[in-house]
Tab-separated table of C-alpha atoms in Angstrom:
chain	number	residue	atom	x	y	z
A	1	MET	CA	92.566	110.340	26.263
A	2	LYS	CA	89.989	113.249	26.730
A	3	THR	CA	88.330	114.050	30.070
A	4	ILE	CA	85.052	115.855	30.696
A	5	PHE	CA	87.881	118.298	32.653
A	6	ASP	CA	89.521	119.235	28.790
A	7	ASN	CA	85.654	120.772	28.308
A	8	ILE	CA	85.784	122.814	31.450
A	9	GLN	CA	84.073	126.137	29.269
A	10	GLU	CA	81.434	124.009	27.988
A	11	GLY	CA	78.522	125.200	29.990
A	12	ARG	CA	76.785	121.956	29.781
A	13	ASN	CA	79.522	119.799	31.513
A	14	HIS	CA	79.516	122.524	34.692
A	15	LYS	CA	77.528	120.397	36.871
A	16	ILE	CA	79.185	116.803	36.201
A	17	ILE	CA	82.291	118.595	36.819
A	18	GLU	CA	81.469	120.598	40.255
A	19	GLN	CA	80.461	117.002	41.483
A	20	CYS	CA	83.561	115.397	40.761
A	21	ILE	CA	85.308	118.114	42.408
A	22	LYS	CA	83.637	118.111	45.344
A	23	ASP	CA	83.561	114.109	45.499
A	24	GLY	CA	87.444	114.104	44.750
A	25	SER	CA	86.630	112.211	41.660
A	26	ILE	CA	90.052	113.920	39.838
A	27	ASN	CA	92.641	111.546	37.978
A	28	GLN	CA	95.995	112.603	38.731
A	29	ASP	CA	95.994	114.173	34.625
A	30	SER	CA	94.130	116.603	35.149
A	31	LEU	CA	94.994	117.948	37.843
A	32	PRO	CA	97.866	120.394	36.283
A	33	TYR	CA	94.842	121.719	34.481
A	34	CYS	CA	92.174	121.976	36.899
A	35	TYR	CA	94.786	123.798	38.777
A	36	SER	CA	95.124	126.030	36.334
A	37	LEU	CA	91.431	127.204	37.067
A	38	PHE	CA	93.244	129.720	39.823
A	39	SER	CA	95.636	131.361	37.268
A	40	LYS	CA	94.264	131.255	33.759
A	41	THR	CA	92.435	134.359	32.864
A	42	GLU	CA	89.858	132.983	30.864
A	43	PHE	CA	88.596	131.048	33.883
A	44	SER	CA	88.766	133.979	36.703
A	45	ARG	CA	84.929	133.616	36.385
A	46	TYR	CA	84.616	130.522	37.253
A	47	ARG	CA	84.341	131.032	41.052
A	48	SER	CA	81.929	128.331	42.393
A	49	LEU	CA	84.603	126.010	40.517
A	50	LYS	CA	87.327	127.568	42.204
A	51	SER	CA	86.151	127.521	45.428
A	52	TYR	CA	85.002	123.765	45.150
A	53	PHE	CA	88.107	122.847	44.155
A	54	LEU	CA	90.525	124.568	46.939
A	55	GLN	CA	88.160	123.003	49.254
A	56	SER	CA	88.790	119.893	47.866
A	57	ILE	CA	93.023	120.511	47.513
A	58	PHE	CA	92.353	120.836	51.459
A	59	THR	CA	90.119	117.807	51.734
A	60	TYR	CA	91.555	115.055	49.769
A	61	ASP	CA	95.151	114.036	50.102
A	62	HIS	CA	96.062	113.255	46.688
A	63	LEU	CA	94.688	116.439	45.389
A	64	PHE	CA	97.142	118.230	46.881
A	65	ASN	CA	100.329	119.190	45.032
A	66	ILE	CA	102.532	121.881	46.908
A	67	GLU	CA	104.548	122.014	43.400
A	68	TYR	CA	101.046	123.165	41.207
A	69	LEU	CA	99.752	125.100	44.362
A	70	CYS	CA	102.693	127.509	44.411
A	71	LYS	CA	103.088	127.989	40.679
A	72	HIS	CA	99.166	128.549	40.470
A	73	LEU	CA	98.513	130.793	43.567
A	74	GLN	CA	101.435	132.404	43.438
A	75	ILE	CA	102.313	131.602	47.397
A	76	THR	CA	105.079	129.922	48.829
A	77	GLU	CA	105.009	126.514	50.375
A	78	ASN	CA	104.809	127.852	53.995
A	79	ASP	CA	101.965	129.408	53.203
A	80	SER	CA	100.250	126.469	51.346
A	81	TYR	CA	100.190	124.205	54.566
A	82	ALA	CA	99.265	127.316	55.683
A	83	LEU	CA	96.148	127.630	54.150
A	84	LYS	CA	95.081	124.118	54.387
A	85	THR	CA	94.959	124.088	57.932
A	86	ALA	CA	93.513	128.033	58.360
A	87	LYS	CA	90.545	128.421	59.895
A	88	ILE	CA	87.879	129.388	57.963
A	89	LYS	CA	85.213	132.253	58.020
A	90	ARG	CA	82.150	131.962	56.124
A	91	ALA	CA	80.327	136.110	55.553
A	92	TYR	CA	77.448	137.131	53.173
A	93	PHE	CA	77.146	140.005	51.359
A	94	PRO	CA	74.111	140.984	48.875
A	95	VAL	CA	74.187	141.337	45.171
A	96	THR	CA	72.277	143.687	42.994
A	97	SER	CA	71.974	142.688	39.329
A	98	HIS	CA	72.599	145.129	36.427
A	99	ASN	CA	69.950	144.750	34.566
A	100	ASN	CA	67.659	145.721	37.501
A	101	GLY	CA	68.539	147.066	40.392
A	102	ASN	CA	66.176	146.379	42.704
A	103	GLU	CA	67.013	142.397	42.030
A	104	SER	CA	69.159	141.411	44.638
A	105	GLU	CA	70.757	138.077	45.911
A	106	ILE	CA	72.627	137.039	49.050
A	107	GLN	CA	76.878	135.688	47.983
A	108	GLU	CA	78.874	134.177	50.440
A	109	LEU	CA	82.943	134.869	51.114
A	110	ILE	CA	84.944	131.902	51.908
A	111	PHE	CA	87.880	133.824	54.679
A	112	PHE	CA	90.926	131.808	55.881
A	113	ASP	CA	92.046	133.486	58.516
A	114	VAL	CA	95.499	133.151	58.332
A	115	GLU	CA	99.135	135.756	57.581
A	116	LEU	CA	100.117	134.634	54.632
A	117	GLU	CA	103.922	135.564	53.451
A	118	SER	CA	103.418	136.545	50.051
A	119	SER	CA	100.724	139.307	49.064
A	120	THR	CA	98.383	137.185	47.883
A	121	LEU	CA	94.841	137.815	49.030
A	122	THR	CA	92.541	135.794	46.295
A	123	PHE	CA	92.930	133.532	42.783
A	124	PRO	CA	95.633	135.395	41.082
A	125	ASN	CA	93.073	135.435	37.773
A	126	GLU	CA	90.363	137.392	39.860
A	127	ASN	CA	89.365	140.616	38.206
A	128	ASN	CA	90.732	143.636	39.192
A	129	HIS	CA	88.100	145.459	41.013
A	130	VAL	CA	87.784	142.708	43.012
A	131	LYS	CA	92.185	142.872	43.503
A	132	ASP	CA	92.165	146.133	44.806
A	133	ALA	CA	88.919	146.548	46.731
A	134	LEU	CA	90.749	142.930	48.463
A	135	ILE	CA	94.469	145.456	48.441
A	136	SER	CA	92.014	148.177	50.509
A	137	VAL	CA	90.998	145.861	53.151
A	138	SER	CA	94.399	144.428	54.050
A	139	LYS	CA	95.714	147.870	54.489
A	140	ALA	CA	92.785	148.762	56.865
A	141	LEU	CA	92.899	145.643	58.688
A	142	LYS	CA	96.536	145.702	58.463
A	143	ARG	CA	97.506	142.454	57.546
A	144	ASN	CA	96.981	139.578	55.374
A	145	PHE	CA	94.512	136.828	54.455
A	146	PHE	CA	92.914	134.826	51.578
A	147	ILE	CA	89.240	134.799	50.473
A	148	MET	CA	87.469	133.352	47.608
A	149	PHE	CA	83.582	133.744	46.321
A	150	ASP	CA	80.923	131.014	45.711
A	151	ASN	CA	79.509	133.145	42.425
A	152	TYR	CA	80.545	135.659	39.861
A	153	PHE	CA	79.587	139.085	40.544
A	154	ALA	CA	81.013	143.385	40.096
A	155	GLY	CA	82.058	146.319	42.285
A	156	ARG	CA	83.289	146.564	45.642
A	157	SER	CA	80.626	146.779	48.236
A	158	PHE	CA	81.237	142.860	48.780
A	159	SER	CA	84.796	144.726	50.861
A	160	LEU	CA	82.762	145.312	53.941
A	161	ALA	CA	81.830	141.720	53.928
A	162	ALA	CA	85.733	140.684	54.024
A	163	ALA	CA	86.673	143.248	56.675
A	164	ALA	CA	84.402	141.593	59.349
A	165	ALA	CA	85.210	138.311	58.032
A	166	GLY	CA	88.418	139.813	59.097
A	167	LEU	CA	87.367	141.258	62.825
A	168	LEU	CA	84.309	139.409	63.693
A	169	LYS	CA	83.773	136.355	65.876
A	170	GLU	CA	82.536	133.596	63.519
A	171	ASP	CA	79.413	133.193	65.832
A	172	LYS	CA	78.729	136.719	64.730
A	173	LEU	CA	78.923	136.780	61.287
A	174	LYS	CA	76.131	134.287	60.520
A	175	TYR	CA	73.417	136.776	61.939
A	176	PHE	CA	74.493	139.083	59.433
A	177	ALA	CA	74.665	140.690	55.860
A	178	PHE	CA	77.226	143.166	54.413
A	179	SER	CA	77.723	145.728	51.965
A	180	GLY	CA	80.151	149.057	51.659
A	181	GLU	CA	82.941	149.602	49.922
A	182	VAL	CA	86.071	149.244	52.899
A	183	LYS	CA	88.781	152.266	52.364
A	184	GLU	CA	92.629	151.683	53.236
A	185	ASN	CA	92.153	154.070	56.183
A	186	ALA	CA	89.677	152.000	57.828
A	187	ASN	CA	86.518	153.935	56.656
A	188	ILE	CA	83.323	152.919	55.335
A	189	ALA	CA	82.225	154.661	51.563
A	190	LYS	CA	78.150	153.871	50.968
A	191	VAL	CA	77.377	151.676	47.456
A	192	GLU	CA	74.517	151.868	45.378
A	193	ASN	CA	71.236	150.195	45.771
A	194	LEU	CA	71.129	149.686	49.196
A	195	PRO	CA	67.653	149.539	49.719
A	196	ALA	CA	67.218	146.842	47.890
A	197	LYS	CA	70.075	145.195	49.307
A	198	ARG	CA	68.345	145.549	52.820
A	199	LYS	CA	64.977	143.431	51.032
A	200	VAL	CA	66.908	140.576	50.236
A	201	SER	CA	69.004	140.455	53.538
A	202	GLU	CA	65.854	140.648	55.593
A	203	GLU	CA	63.843	138.304	53.529
A	204	LYS	CA	66.857	135.845	54.163
A	205	ASP	CA	66.384	136.518	57.783
A	206	LEU	CA	70.127	138.352	58.141
A	207	PHE	CA	70.346	141.613	59.793
A	208	PHE	CA	71.651	144.533	57.220
A	209	VAL	CA	74.570	146.560	57.968
A	210	SER	CA	75.944	149.298	56.026
A	211	PRO	CA	77.559	152.445	55.976
A	212	ASP	CA	74.387	153.412	57.199
A	213	SER	CA	74.607	152.033	60.668
A	214	VAL	CA	78.434	151.440	60.940
A	215	ASP	CA	81.154	154.469	58.915
A	216	ASN	CA	84.192	152.716	60.108
A	217	LEU	CA	85.727	149.677	61.267
A	218	ASN	CA	86.389	150.641	64.447
A	219	GLN	CA	82.367	150.608	65.171
A	220	LEU	CA	81.967	147.212	62.769
A	221	THR	CA	83.934	145.504	65.838
A	222	LYS	CA	81.409	146.809	68.301
A	223	LEU	CA	79.114	143.707	66.387
A	224	ASN	CA	80.977	141.515	68.496
A	225	ALA	CA	79.476	142.053	71.972
A	226	GLU	CA	77.677	139.994	73.414
A	227	THR	CA	75.505	142.810	75.242
A	228	VAL	CA	73.957	145.593	73.498
A	229	ASP	CA	72.899	149.053	75.708
A	230	ILE	CA	70.101	150.790	74.030
A	231	PRO	CA	68.156	153.677	75.472
A	232	PHE	CA	64.886	153.650	75.596
A	233	ILE	CA	63.056	157.374	76.119
A	234	GLN	CA	58.896	158.267	77.073
A	235	LEU	CA	58.133	162.121	76.997
A	236	PHE	CA	55.295	163.864	77.406
A	237	GLY	CA	54.231	167.352	77.202
A	238	LYS	CA	57.954	168.668	76.204
A	239	GLN	CA	59.607	169.927	72.751
A	240	LYS	CA	61.606	167.580	70.444
A	241	THR	CA	64.521	169.355	71.954
A	242	GLU	CA	64.230	168.354	75.534
A	243	LEU	CA	63.753	164.589	74.171
A	244	GLU	CA	67.462	165.224	72.245
A	245	LYS	CA	68.555	166.706	75.636
A	246	ASN	CA	68.147	163.103	77.553
A	247	LEU	CA	68.948	161.205	74.313
A	248	GLU	CA	72.177	162.978	74.471
A	249	LYS	CA	72.619	162.441	78.198
A	250	ILE	CA	71.661	158.877	78.945
A	251	SER	CA	73.756	158.136	75.512
A	252	GLY	CA	77.055	159.835	77.147
A	253	ASN	CA	76.918	156.907	79.553
A	254	GLU	CA	80.106	155.145	77.768
A	255	ILE	CA	78.145	151.496	77.527
A	256	VAL	CA	75.334	153.568	75.899
A	257	ASN	CA	76.855	155.376	72.769
A	258	ASP	CA	77.060	153.006	70.337
A	259	TYR	CA	73.092	152.293	70.328
A	260	LYS	CA	72.895	154.251	66.546
A	261	ILE	CA	74.743	151.789	65.542
A	262	TRP	CA	72.024	149.165	66.063
A	263	VAL	CA	69.226	151.700	65.646
A	264	GLY	CA	71.260	151.464	61.906
A	265	ILE	CA	71.191	148.015	61.734
A	266	LEU	CA	67.730	147.448	61.909
A	267	GLY	CA	66.415	149.889	59.589
A	268	GLY	CA	67.591	153.835	61.069
A	269	ASP	CA	63.629	154.822	62.440
A	270	LYS	CA	65.282	157.288	64.275
A	271	SER	CA	61.841	156.934	66.601
A	272	LEU	CA	62.794	153.108	67.602
A	273	VAL	CA	64.281	154.426	70.892
A	274	PHE	CA	61.829	156.834	72.189
A	275	THR	CA	58.070	157.483	72.740
A	276	HIS	CA	57.399	161.170	72.298
A	277	THR	CA	54.402	163.711	72.055
A	278	GLU	CA	54.820	167.303	72.371
A	279	GLU	CA	50.872	167.664	73.875
A	280	MET	CA	50.284	166.401	76.672
A	281	LEU	CA	48.411	162.817	76.334
A	282	GLU	CA	44.859	162.940	75.997
A	283	ASN	CA	43.530	160.894	79.032
A	284	THR	CA	41.440	157.914	77.233
A	285	THR	CA	42.030	154.297	76.763
A	286	GLU	CA	41.727	155.134	73.002
A	287	VAL	CA	44.907	157.707	72.818
A	288	TRP	CA	46.932	155.457	75.428
A	289	ASP	CA	46.514	152.154	73.895
A	290	GLU	CA	47.309	153.388	70.678
A	291	LEU	CA	51.109	154.444	72.290
A	292	LEU	CA	51.436	151.387	74.853
A	293	LEU	CA	51.574	149.630	70.822
A	294	ASP	CA	54.131	151.946	69.717
A	295	PHE	CA	56.236	151.073	72.832
A	296	TYR	CA	55.587	147.471	72.226
A	297	GLU	CA	56.649	147.019	68.932
A	298	LYS	CA	59.152	149.383	69.424
A	299	ILE	CA	60.867	146.530	72.166
A	300	ASN	CA	59.930	143.804	69.938
A	301	LYS	CA	61.972	145.321	67.625
A	302	LEU	CA	65.084	146.052	69.745
A	303	TYR	CA	64.882	142.815	71.615
A	304	GLN	CA	65.218	141.189	68.304
A	305	LEU	CA	69.039	141.843	67.757
A	306	PRO	CA	71.599	138.441	67.861
A	307	TYR	CA	72.771	139.910	71.333
A	308	TYR	CA	71.910	140.177	74.786
A	309	VAL	CA	69.668	143.315	74.793
A	310	ASN	CA	69.790	145.778	77.713
A	311	ILE	CA	67.371	148.786	77.485
A	312	HIS	CA	68.247	151.909	79.585
A	313	PHE	CA	64.491	153.215	80.393
A	314	LEU	CA	63.637	156.449	81.159
A	315	GLY	CA	60.427	157.844	81.102
A	316	SER	CA	58.097	161.047	82.372
A	317	LEU	CA	54.591	159.916	83.323
A	318	SER	CA	54.324	157.366	86.146
A	319	ALA	CA	50.670	155.478	84.521
A	320	PHE	CA	52.021	155.412	81.037
A	321	ALA	CA	55.068	154.024	82.620
A	322	PHE	CA	53.298	151.203	84.761
A	323	LEU	CA	51.520	149.904	81.702
A	324	SER	CA	54.769	150.494	79.526
A	325	GLY	CA	56.392	148.044	82.902
A	326	ILE	CA	53.485	145.612	82.417
A	327	VAL	CA	53.470	145.200	78.592
A	328	PHE	CA	57.811	144.770	79.040
A	329	GLY	CA	57.305	142.466	81.744
A	330	ALA	CA	60.261	140.494	83.993
A	331	LYS	CA	62.330	138.329	81.040
A	332	ASN	CA	64.777	140.826	80.161
A	333	LYS	CA	67.456	143.104	81.037
A	334	ILE	CA	66.962	146.629	81.584
A	335	THR	CA	68.333	149.704	83.591
A	336	ILE	CA	65.538	152.251	84.849
A	337	HIS	CA	66.945	155.681	85.233
A	338	HIS	CA	65.459	158.593	87.136
A	339	TYR	CA	65.246	162.306	86.180
A	340	GLN	CA	66.350	164.285	88.896
A	341	ASP	CA	66.993	168.239	89.129
A	342	GLY	CA	68.405	168.502	85.702
A	343	SER	CA	70.472	164.974	86.009
A	344	ILE	CA	69.534	161.069	84.614
A	345	PHE	CA	70.530	158.754	87.745
A	346	ARG	CA	70.784	154.700	87.418
A	347	VAL	CA	68.228	153.274	90.451
A	348	MET	CA	67.588	150.109	89.082
A	349	ASP	CA	69.945	147.484	87.218
A	350	PHE	CA	69.083	144.453	85.733
A	351	SER	CA	71.613	143.973	82.790
A	352	GLU	CA	73.210	141.267	85.393
A	353	LYS	CA	71.117	140.856	88.117
A	354	SER	CA	67.239	138.974	87.553
A	355	VAL	CA	64.071	141.247	87.333
A	356	ARG	CA	62.278	138.888	89.753
A	357	LEU	CA	64.289	140.409	92.520
A	358	LEU	CA	61.357	143.254	92.415
A	359	LYS	CA	58.926	140.012	92.568
A	360	SER	CA	60.407	138.639	96.438
A	361	LYS	CA	57.638	138.726	97.941
A	362	THR	CA	57.634	139.710	101.954
A	363	LYS	CA	55.739	139.937	105.363
A	364	LYS	CA	58.167	142.473	106.353
A	365	TYR	CA	57.649	146.440	105.178
A	366	GLU	CA	60.272	148.804	105.954
A	367	LYS	CA	60.024	151.137	103.380
A	368	VAL	CA	55.981	151.028	102.625
A	369	LYS	CA	53.229	150.708	104.892
A	370	TYR	CA	49.018	150.876	104.404
A	371	SER	CA	45.916	151.530	105.686
A	372	VAL	CA	42.619	149.765	104.576
A	373	GLY	CA	40.292	153.191	103.343
A	374	TYR	CA	37.471	151.138	103.908
A	375	THR	CA	35.547	147.585	102.452
A	376	GLU	CA	32.904	147.692	100.243
A	377	THR	CA	30.945	144.474	100.728
A	378	GLU	CA	28.624	145.392	97.842
A	379	SER	CA	31.859	145.668	95.210
A	380	GLU	CA	34.124	142.662	94.123
A	381	ASP	CA	36.547	145.645	92.887
A	382	ALA	CA	39.242	147.187	94.663
A	383	ALA	CA	41.376	150.497	94.334
A	384	ILE	CA	44.604	150.374	95.330
A	385	VAL	CA	46.207	154.359	95.707
A	386	ILE	CA	49.680	154.523	96.025
A	387	TYR	CA	51.257	157.788	97.283
A	388	LEU	CA	54.989	157.676	97.390
A	389	ALA	CA	55.829	161.214	95.177
A	390	SER	CA	55.299	164.851	96.373
A	391	HIS	CA	51.784	165.259	95.650
A	392	ASN	CA	49.479	163.332	97.715
A	393	PRO	CA	46.665	162.326	95.297
A	394	LYS	CA	44.345	160.332	98.313
A	395	ASN	CA	41.265	162.969	98.071
A	396	ASP	CA	41.220	163.180	94.391
A	397	ALA	CA	41.301	159.727	94.065
A	398	GLN	CA	39.200	158.796	97.054
A	399	GLU	CA	36.535	160.979	95.725
A	400	TYR	CA	36.646	159.669	91.859
A	401	ILE	CA	36.307	155.922	93.817
A	402	LYS	CA	33.200	156.866	95.953
A	403	SER	CA	31.217	158.639	93.090
A	404	ASN	CA	32.539	155.994	90.378
A	405	LEU	CA	33.702	152.871	91.533
A	406	LYS	CA	32.138	152.379	94.709
A	407	CYS	CA	34.565	149.539	95.545
A	408	SER	CA	36.774	148.912	98.577
A	409	MET	CA	40.249	151.210	98.772
A	410	LEU	CA	43.449	150.362	99.920
A	411	PHE	CA	45.690	153.134	100.514
A	412	LEU	CA	49.861	152.677	100.284
A	413	CYS	CA	52.236	155.044	101.005
A	414	LEU	CA	55.968	155.653	102.180
A	415	GLU	CA	57.292	154.972	105.630
A	416	ASN	CA	59.495	157.211	106.445
A	417	ASN	CA	60.566	160.598	103.777
A	418	GLN	CA	57.553	161.203	102.024
A	419	GLY	CA	57.575	161.788	98.569
A	420	ASN	CA	61.938	161.316	98.211
A	421	ILE	CA	63.633	158.097	98.027
A	422	ASP	CA	67.172	157.435	98.450
A	423	LEU	CA	69.100	156.518	95.313
A	424	ASN	CA	70.193	153.851	96.666
A	425	GLU	CA	69.638	150.438	94.041
A	426	GLU	CA	68.536	148.801	97.232
A	427	ASP	CA	66.164	151.168	98.531
A	428	TRP	CA	64.488	151.506	94.980
A	429	ILE	CA	64.013	147.383	94.726
A	430	LYS	CA	62.986	147.202	98.070
A	431	THR	CA	60.423	150.021	97.575
A	432	VAL	CA	59.170	148.321	94.461
A	433	ALA	CA	58.878	144.482	95.812
A	434	GLU	CA	57.048	145.707	99.018
A	435	ILE	CA	54.481	147.308	96.696
A	436	TYR	CA	54.410	144.265	94.845
A	437	SER	CA	53.616	141.762	97.846
A	438	LEU	CA	51.527	144.440	99.258
A	439	VAL	CA	48.826	144.106	96.607
A	440	ASP	CA	49.093	140.764	96.112
A	441	GLU	CA	47.937	140.692	99.267
A	442	ALA	CA	44.935	142.989	98.888
A	443	SER	CA	42.534	140.787	98.888
A	444	GLU	CA	43.666	139.530	102.178
A	445	LEU	CA	44.354	143.047	104.108
A	446	ILE	CA	40.812	143.933	102.864
A	447	GLY	CA	39.878	140.758	103.794
A	448	LYS	CA	37.413	140.221	101.003
A	449	SER	CA	38.790	138.627	97.300
A	450	ILE	CA	38.838	141.097	94.410
A	451	ARG	CA	38.142	140.462	91.044
A	452	LYS	CA	39.347	143.837	89.453
A	453	TYR	CA	42.124	146.359	90.561
A	454	HIS	CA	42.084	149.632	89.466
A	455	PHE	CA	45.151	152.188	89.998
A	456	PHE	CA	45.657	155.652	90.992
A	457	MET	CA	48.975	156.475	91.788
A	458	SER	CA	51.506	159.861	92.890
A	459	ILE	CA	54.873	157.778	92.369
A	460	PRO	CA	58.462	158.088	90.783
A	461	VAL	CA	58.259	156.758	87.199
A	462	PRO	CA	61.265	154.265	87.869
A	463	VAL	CA	58.792	152.528	91.105
A	464	ALA	CA	56.031	152.676	88.554
A	465	PHE	CA	57.739	150.972	85.347
A	466	GLY	CA	59.275	148.532	87.974
A	467	PHE	CA	55.926	147.680	89.908
A	468	GLY	CA	54.205	147.188	86.279
A	469	MET	CA	57.514	144.695	85.414
A	470	ALA	CA	56.530	142.766	88.568
A	471	TYR	CA	53.200	143.062	88.439
A	472	GLY	CA	52.563	141.948	84.359
A	473	ASP	CA	49.244	141.240	82.809
A	474	TYR	CA	47.847	138.482	84.638
A	475	LYS	CA	44.473	140.074	86.830
A	476	LYS	CA	41.925	142.324	85.901
A	477	ILE	CA	43.386	146.376	85.916
A	478	ALA	CA	42.428	149.346	85.452
A	479	VAL	CA	44.402	152.664	86.065
A	480	TYR	CA	43.761	155.879	85.868
A	481	ASN	CA	45.574	159.148	85.699
A	482	TYR	CA	44.701	162.403	86.815
A	483	ASP	CA	43.327	164.864	84.394
A	484	LYS	CA	44.401	168.727	85.425
A	485	SER	CA	41.926	170.579	82.926
A	486	LEU	CA	38.445	168.422	84.440
A	487	SER	CA	40.169	168.176	88.164
A	488	THR	CA	39.842	164.739	88.764
A	489	TYR	CA	41.013	161.293	87.792
A	490	LYS	CA	40.199	159.560	84.098
A	491	LYS	CA	40.497	156.058	83.212
A	492	VAL	CA	43.025	155.787	81.079
A	493	ALA	CA	43.706	151.872	80.395
A	494	ASP	CA	41.293	148.977	81.573
A	495	SER	CA	42.250	145.096	80.355
A	496	ASP	CA	38.656	144.496	79.554
A	497	LEU	CA	39.413	147.129	76.511
A	498	SER	CA	43.181	148.389	75.852
A	499	LYS	CA	44.094	145.745	73.252
A	500	ASN	CA	47.512	146.008	73.912
A	501	LEU	CA	47.822	145.616	77.801
A	502	LYS	CA	49.589	142.788	77.598
A	503	MET	CA	53.561	141.725	78.056
A	504	ALA	CA	55.873	141.326	75.177
A	505	PHE	CA	57.818	138.499	76.262
């Protein structure tokens, strides 16, 4: 008696047959024919049916026939049982239509994470391009495995996904789509239509991994990380060569030197890890706000990676670093670096500890002292002048405040060693925390409530950034930067005017 399985090549029967296979609704008489899906050349393109049937064999005991399985998969009995109990991992890869290179879709491969005795890597009736690609992957990984696919495709670009399934943890694989050709020597060669493949991957909310981001399997294993370390440099008024030197110095740190992988995965835009201008910043709120938006967008993108992201920050302008710290906030991992005497030093590391240490309130001030310049009873504003670096801003700031703001003034400076903070992390954190505490208590110190805070600062960049992180965007502020060409201060940010002076997270 004929069954529907005798007409498997009739396209109209595929959906019915597929459902029967998934349900395990196959009688014993049809088993030999179904097992031949794996080996007969006329069934080479029936990848989804083969995939569903092999999974059903391992799900429904009445379908598991060791003799048929060994014969049609060309494996040993030990391999049959090993496949049945093997851990399965899934990896995704984009494929491009041959009719139109711009039409792509995401497909899935199923990887049986098991070392087989036999050399079978996939179904025996799979096409030779796929078999050859899997042989290269097997040699590159120095191990055997078994792979099947959920649909038909042509080409070898899937092989990067196959290697990824062999190397990466399951909880990492789910975030990525892979496209590249793996060579026997573990290098990864470029393939066609990468822009279209990136587009469809991102449309499916998958990060795209290709030879543009990893060029060998050793780099691919970096995707198993839990935390990724990425530099971010701010540099103004310096040539691009200086920027490149600083990037080279900071990425010389072993834990940071893989950052180009993450930049590649995010699209390959090298400027993602810096804000740079060769000219000195024009001291206007419009220019500074535009650059704050640049910083806001870039760190938002970096922290979208499916990892704990730890930024290694190196700045060059205190006032802008303070504003950037406000944008960054106090919720994410970060390591803050300091440039001194041609070298870069790590001065505050929040990769393992809470940034909220910077917000530790205290009444005991060991690093910073204060004085009230004067109290202006007619104004609800207050100017905060902070002097920790070598240049004393007090006189210039005071002149500007009296002429333009006519408000109260609080002056902060170091208790000792003015212009010099030891390269000791505890000292830097404590200094920031004391500044935060004093500014938070400013209304009490001045003796009147404060509507808006006006900041003038000459402080090390890491302190400025850390203070901004601690301070956040909860109060009205204005920030001023000294303009050498005018020999006075100019307002560069104002929470009432600046659209991008807000926390990113």
